[in-house]
Amino acid sequence: MPLKYSTKLFAGALAFALVVGITSSAYSQESFLPEWIKTIAGFWSSNQISDEEFVGALQYLVKEGILVIPEQSQIEPPPEKTDLDIQDDFLDPTSKCSGTAGCIPGYVTENIDGDTLKIYGKSIRLVLVDAPEIGDSGYEEARDFIAENCPVGSFAIVDEDDFQQEGSHDRMLGVVHCNGVNLNDAILDAGLADLYSKFCSSSEFKKSKWARNHGC
């Protein structure tokens, strides 16, 4: 069996097992499959992220105990909630989001530059932020700023722009919250990127305090 097919089969089986495990658990009556898990599965099913990235994401969630697949013969009650902020964020990422578009928690898998990073392999563009392109003055400083404040492996939440859900060049547009920092605001505050002012009128965040402070 080709490696690609085997990975695809395993990813599908694991996804099915997760859904069955969650919905058949003893505590499923008071919980549901979060929308962000469905969103990540949607990225995979539409080939926006690879089989390997999807499998890795699911395996990580299982390993960390965020998703639990109970034994068929013995379903145990859920573990008690911890006081860790990251656990709370996973349980209710919407507390960091506004509007009605995507609200996606996940782990950073790659830092691209000063206004783009990847979460579970999905490219995210910091909305209303225009950082230097590769080869331009300030590119490395902007890239390093994002990498330092939200390094690979960090937990982050993407608040997708309601008014720009079509994205940009296969990148989701939104505000990224990482390690307690609004990255969009932070890199503008640091003077390492410019406000992408021509898109203020077409952004959900044009009236946000951070966007107004920088010129929207």
mmCIF file of C-alpha atoms in Angstrom:
data_model
loop_
_atom_site.group_PDB
_atom_site.id
_atom_site.type_symbol
_atom_site.label_atom_id
_atom_site.label_comp_id
_atom_site.label_asym_id
_atom_site.label_seq_id
_atom_site.Cartn_x
_atom_site.Cartn_y
_atom_site.Cartn_z
ATOM 1 C CA MET A 1 0.000 0.000 0.000
ATOM 2 C CA PRO A 2 1.530 3.371 -0.962
ATOM 3 C CA LEU A 3 2.669 5.549 1.942
ATOM 4 C CA LYS A 4 0.343 8.423 0.991
ATOM 5 C CA TYR A 5 -2.688 6.139 0.923
ATOM 6 C CA SER A 6 -1.724 4.546 4.224
ATOM 7 C CA THR A 7 -1.424 7.952 5.888
ATOM 8 C CA LYS A 8 -4.763 9.036 4.473
ATOM 9 C CA LEU A 9 -6.424 5.858 5.705
ATOM 10 C CA PHE A 10 -4.896 6.269 9.149
ATOM 11 C CA ALA A 11 -5.926 9.924 9.340
ATOM 12 C CA GLY A 12 -9.497 9.052 8.445
ATOM 13 C CA ALA A 13 -9.613 6.201 10.920
ATOM 14 C CA LEU A 14 -8.167 8.342 13.691
ATOM 15 C CA ALA A 15 -10.605 11.166 12.977
ATOM 16 C CA PHE A 16 -13.529 8.717 13.046
ATOM 17 C CA ALA A 17 -12.285 7.179 16.287
ATOM 18 C CA LEU A 18 -12.016 10.615 17.878
ATOM 19 C CA VAL A 19 -15.559 11.560 16.925
ATOM 20 C CA VAL A 20 -16.960 8.222 18.095
ATOM 21 C CA GLY A 21 -14.897 8.374 21.266
ATOM 22 C CA ILE A 22 -16.099 11.833 22.149
ATOM 23 C CA THR A 23 -19.754 11.420 21.262
ATOM 24 C CA SER A 24 -20.053 8.017 22.920
ATOM 25 C CA SER A 25 -18.442 9.108 26.177
ATOM 26 C CA ALA A 26 -20.350 9.328 29.419
ATOM 27 C CA TYR A 27 -20.044 13.090 29.438
ATOM 28 C CA SER A 28 -21.122 13.751 25.869
ATOM 29 C CA GLN A 29 -24.549 14.819 27.107
ATOM 30 C CA GLU A 30 -23.035 18.025 28.467
ATOM 31 C CA SER A 31 -20.462 18.667 25.752
ATOM 32 C CA PHE A 32 -20.141 18.574 21.973
ATOM 33 C CA LEU A 33 -17.548 18.306 19.257
ATOM 34 C CA PRO A 34 -16.024 21.819 19.144
ATOM 35 C CA GLU A 35 -16.352 23.781 15.928
ATOM 36 C CA TRP A 36 -12.588 24.316 15.738
ATOM 37 C CA ILE A 37 -11.987 20.555 15.512
ATOM 38 C CA LYS A 38 -14.496 20.427 12.658
ATOM 39 C CA THR A 39 -12.662 23.344 11.028
ATOM 40 C CA ILE A 40 -9.284 21.581 11.188
ATOM 41 C CA ALA A 41 -10.890 18.435 9.781
ATOM 42 C CA GLY A 42 -12.352 20.600 7.028
ATOM 43 C CA PHE A 43 -8.888 21.933 6.168
ATOM 44 C CA TRP A 44 -7.665 18.333 5.846
ATOM 45 C CA SER A 45 -10.631 17.059 3.834
ATOM 46 C CA SER A 46 -10.245 19.928 1.358
ATOM 47 C CA ASN A 47 -6.477 19.326 1.107
ATOM 48 C CA GLN A 48 -5.573 22.670 2.676
ATOM 49 C CA ILE A 49 -3.330 20.829 5.130
ATOM 50 C CA SER A 50 -1.499 17.573 4.489
ATOM 51 C CA ASP A 51 -2.355 14.139 5.875
ATOM 52 C CA GLU A 52 0.804 14.258 7.989
ATOM 53 C CA GLU A 53 -0.111 17.640 9.493
ATOM 54 C CA PHE A 54 -3.652 16.476 10.267
ATOM 55 C CA VAL A 55 -2.495 13.213 11.842
ATOM 56 C CA GLY A 56 0.127 15.109 13.837
ATOM 57 C CA ALA A 57 -2.487 17.545 15.115
ATOM 58 C CA LEU A 58 -4.835 14.759 16.223
ATOM 59 C CA GLN A 59 -2.039 12.772 17.814
ATOM 60 C CA TYR A 60 -0.905 15.831 19.738
ATOM 61 C CA LEU A 61 -4.413 16.486 21.062
ATOM 62 C CA VAL A 62 -4.712 12.860 22.185
ATOM 63 C CA LYS A 63 -1.235 12.872 23.729
ATOM 64 C CA GLU A 64 -1.966 16.046 25.700
ATOM 65 C CA GLY A 65 -5.279 14.654 26.942
ATOM 66 C CA ILE A 66 -7.303 17.377 25.222
ATOM 67 C CA LEU A 67 -9.166 14.696 23.299
ATOM 68 C CA VAL A 68 -9.821 11.350 24.968
ATOM 69 C CA ILE A 69 -10.795 8.131 23.226
ATOM 70 C CA PRO A 70 -12.394 5.894 25.861
ATOM 71 C CA GLU A 71 -12.172 2.119 25.793
ATOM 72 C CA GLN A 72 -15.201 0.423 24.275
ATOM 73 C CA SER A 73 -15.575 -1.789 27.318
ATOM 74 C CA GLN A 74 -15.055 0.861 29.958
ATOM 75 C CA ILE A 75 -15.957 4.507 29.612
ATOM 76 C CA GLU A 76 -14.441 6.623 32.339
ATOM 77 C CA PRO A 77 -15.613 10.063 33.443
ATOM 78 C CA PRO A 78 -13.642 13.014 32.120
ATOM 79 C CA PRO A 79 -10.606 14.252 34.028
ATOM 80 C CA GLU A 80 -11.197 17.287 36.203
ATOM 81 C CA LYS A 81 -10.506 20.592 34.536
ATOM 82 C CA THR A 82 -7.154 22.106 35.384
ATOM 83 C CA ASP A 83 -6.532 25.752 36.165
ATOM 84 C CA LEU A 84 -4.125 26.111 33.276
ATOM 85 C CA ASP A 85 -5.023 28.988 31.006
ATOM 86 C CA ILE A 86 -4.142 26.936 27.934
ATOM 87 C CA GLN A 87 -6.667 24.284 28.922
ATOM 88 C CA ASP A 88 -9.324 26.954 29.386
ATOM 89 C CA ASP A 89 -8.471 28.398 25.991
ATOM 90 C CA PHE A 90 -8.893 25.016 24.337
ATOM 91 C CA LEU A 91 -12.215 24.426 26.067
ATOM 92 C CA ASP A 92 -13.566 27.865 25.162
ATOM 93 C CA PRO A 93 -11.502 29.594 22.472
ATOM 94 C CA THR A 94 -14.450 31.875 21.658
ATOM 95 C CA SER A 95 -13.575 33.938 24.736
ATOM 96 C CA LYS A 96 -10.711 35.372 22.682
ATOM 97 C CA CYS A 97 -12.751 35.963 19.528
ATOM 98 C CA SER A 98 -15.308 38.458 18.243
ATOM 99 C CA GLY A 99 -17.832 38.252 15.425
ATOM 100 C CA THR A 100 -19.136 35.090 13.829
ATOM 101 C CA ALA A 101 -16.318 33.882 11.560
ATOM 102 C CA GLY A 102 -13.725 31.252 12.418
ATOM 103 C CA CYS A 103 -12.294 31.061 15.936
ATOM 104 C CA ILE A 104 -9.503 28.538 15.688
ATOM 105 C CA PRO A 105 -7.166 27.406 18.472
ATOM 106 C CA GLY A 106 -4.060 25.434 17.625
ATOM 107 C CA TYR A 107 -0.307 25.137 17.806
ATOM 108 C CA VAL A 108 2.121 27.129 15.698
ATOM 109 C CA THR A 109 3.875 24.879 13.194
ATOM 110 C CA GLU A 110 5.907 27.474 11.271
ATOM 111 C CA ASN A 111 6.927 31.128 11.393
ATOM 112 C CA ILE A 112 7.024 32.612 7.880
ATOM 113 C CA ASP A 113 7.689 36.337 8.287
ATOM 114 C CA GLY A 114 6.457 39.396 10.153
ATOM 115 C CA ASP A 115 2.828 39.004 9.155
ATOM 116 C CA THR A 116 2.385 35.321 8.338
ATOM 117 C CA LEU A 117 2.631 32.109 10.350
ATOM 118 C CA LYS A 118 1.150 28.638 10.222
ATOM 119 C CA ILE A 119 -1.185 27.007 12.718
ATOM 120 C CA TYR A 120 -1.477 23.261 12.162
ATOM 121 C CA GLY A 121 -0.019 23.881 8.709
ATOM 122 C CA LYS A 122 -2.700 26.456 7.766
ATOM 123 C CA SER A 123 -1.273 29.824 6.679
ATOM 124 C CA ILE A 124 -2.542 32.764 8.744
ATOM 125 C CA ARG A 125 -2.020 36.375 7.670
ATOM 126 C CA LEU A 126 -2.136 39.031 10.384
ATOM 127 C CA VAL A 127 -4.970 41.253 9.211
ATOM 128 C CA LEU A 128 -4.251 44.986 8.767
ATOM 129 C CA VAL A 129 -0.522 44.321 9.164
ATOM 130 C CA ASP A 130 1.986 44.980 6.384
ATOM 131 C CA ALA A 131 5.432 43.677 7.343
ATOM 132 C CA PRO A 132 8.549 43.902 5.128
ATOM 133 C CA GLU A 133 8.854 41.214 2.463
ATOM 134 C CA ILE A 134 11.909 39.001 2.184
ATOM 135 C CA GLY A 135 14.832 41.006 0.879
ATOM 136 C CA ASP A 136 13.374 44.304 2.154
ATOM 137 C CA SER A 137 14.872 46.320 4.981
ATOM 138 C CA GLY A 138 13.469 45.201 8.327
ATOM 139 C CA TYR A 139 12.349 41.776 7.109
ATOM 140 C CA GLU A 140 14.508 39.762 9.525
ATOM 141 C CA GLU A 141 13.657 41.968 12.504
ATOM 142 C CA ALA A 142 9.906 41.597 11.861
ATOM 143 C CA ARG A 143 10.188 37.854 11.301
ATOM 144 C CA ASP A 144 12.257 37.394 14.464
ATOM 145 C CA PHE A 145 9.797 39.477 16.496
ATOM 146 C CA ILE A 146 6.923 37.156 15.629
ATOM 147 C CA ALA A 147 9.091 34.069 16.168
ATOM 148 C CA GLU A 148 10.148 35.312 19.609
ATOM 149 C CA ASN A 149 6.645 36.230 20.748
ATOM 150 C CA CYS A 150 4.946 33.192 19.210
ATOM 151 C CA PRO A 151 7.558 30.496 18.517
ATOM 152 C CA VAL A 152 6.837 27.149 16.890
ATOM 153 C CA GLY A 153 4.984 24.968 19.379
ATOM 154 C CA SER A 154 3.157 27.895 21.003
ATOM 155 C CA PHE A 155 -0.579 27.726 21.554
ATOM 156 C CA ALA A 156 -2.455 30.408 19.609
ATOM 157 C CA ILE A 157 -6.010 31.431 18.756
ATOM 158 C CA VAL A 158 -6.960 32.895 15.380
ATOM 159 C CA ASP A 159 -9.911 35.280 15.264
ATOM 160 C CA GLU A 160 -10.827 35.300 11.569
ATOM 161 C CA ASP A 161 -11.897 38.592 10.011
ATOM 162 C CA ASP A 162 -15.674 38.420 9.483
ATOM 163 C CA PHE A 163 -15.513 40.726 6.476
ATOM 164 C CA GLN A 164 -12.606 38.998 4.705
ATOM 165 C CA GLN A 165 -13.408 35.307 4.972
ATOM 166 C CA GLU A 166 -12.232 34.751 1.412
ATOM 167 C CA GLY A 167 -8.684 35.166 2.731
ATOM 168 C CA SER A 168 -5.632 36.274 0.775
ATOM 169 C CA HIS A 169 -3.489 33.996 -1.406
ATOM 170 C CA ASP A 170 -4.751 30.876 0.437
ATOM 171 C CA ARG A 171 -4.100 32.524 3.791
ATOM 172 C CA MET A 172 -6.726 33.087 6.463
ATOM 173 C CA LEU A 173 -6.922 36.741 7.561
ATOM 174 C CA GLY A 174 -7.326 37.425 11.242
ATOM 175 C CA VAL A 175 -6.006 38.528 14.603
ATOM 176 C CA VAL A 176 -3.657 36.070 16.300
ATOM 177 C CA HIS A 177 -3.549 35.819 20.096
ATOM 178 C CA CYS A 178 -0.423 33.999 21.293
ATOM 179 C CA ASN A 179 1.166 33.775 24.742
ATOM 180 C CA GLY A 180 -1.168 36.495 25.994
ATOM 181 C CA VAL A 181 -0.214 38.868 23.158
ATOM 182 C CA ASN A 182 -2.251 40.262 20.266
ATOM 183 C CA LEU A 183 0.435 39.792 17.605
ATOM 184 C CA ASN A 184 -1.204 42.241 15.179
ATOM 185 C CA ASP A 185 -1.094 45.025 17.763
ATOM 186 C CA ALA A 186 2.309 44.063 19.145
ATOM 187 C CA ILE A 187 4.258 44.178 15.891
ATOM 188 C CA LEU A 188 2.666 47.519 14.974
ATOM 189 C CA ASP A 189 3.517 48.876 18.430
ATOM 190 C CA ALA A 190 7.109 47.727 17.951
ATOM 191 C CA GLY A 191 7.359 49.731 14.732
ATOM 192 C CA LEU A 192 8.387 46.657 12.760
ATOM 193 C CA ALA A 193 5.377 46.692 10.430
ATOM 194 C CA ASP A 194 2.935 49.219 9.001
ATOM 195 C CA LEU A 195 -0.826 49.375 9.283
ATOM 196 C CA TYR A 196 -2.363 48.095 6.034
ATOM 197 C CA SER A 197 -4.664 51.109 6.046
ATOM 198 C CA LYS A 198 -6.258 50.583 2.634
ATOM 199 C CA PHE A 199 -8.055 47.541 4.063
ATOM 200 C CA CYS A 200 -9.413 49.311 7.164
ATOM 201 C CA SER A 201 -12.801 49.881 5.539
ATOM 202 C CA SER A 202 -13.141 46.188 4.652
ATOM 203 C CA SER A 203 -12.058 44.727 7.992
ATOM 204 C CA GLU A 204 -14.120 43.647 10.978
ATOM 205 C CA PHE A 205 -11.376 45.037 13.215
ATOM 206 C CA LYS A 206 -11.358 48.617 11.888
ATOM 207 C CA LYS A 207 -13.061 49.848 15.080
ATOM 208 C CA SER A 208 -10.903 47.779 17.424
ATOM 209 C CA LYS A 209 -8.877 49.838 19.865
ATOM 210 C CA TRP A 210 -5.562 48.570 18.537
ATOM 211 C CA ALA A 211 -6.504 49.290 14.908
ATOM 212 C CA ARG A 212 -7.741 52.804 15.754
ATOM 213 C CA ASN A 213 -4.565 53.500 17.721
ATOM 214 C CA HIS A 214 -2.526 52.742 14.624
ATOM 215 C CA GLY A 215 -4.571 54.815 12.200
ATOM 216 C CA CYS A 216 -7.740 52.996 11.099
#
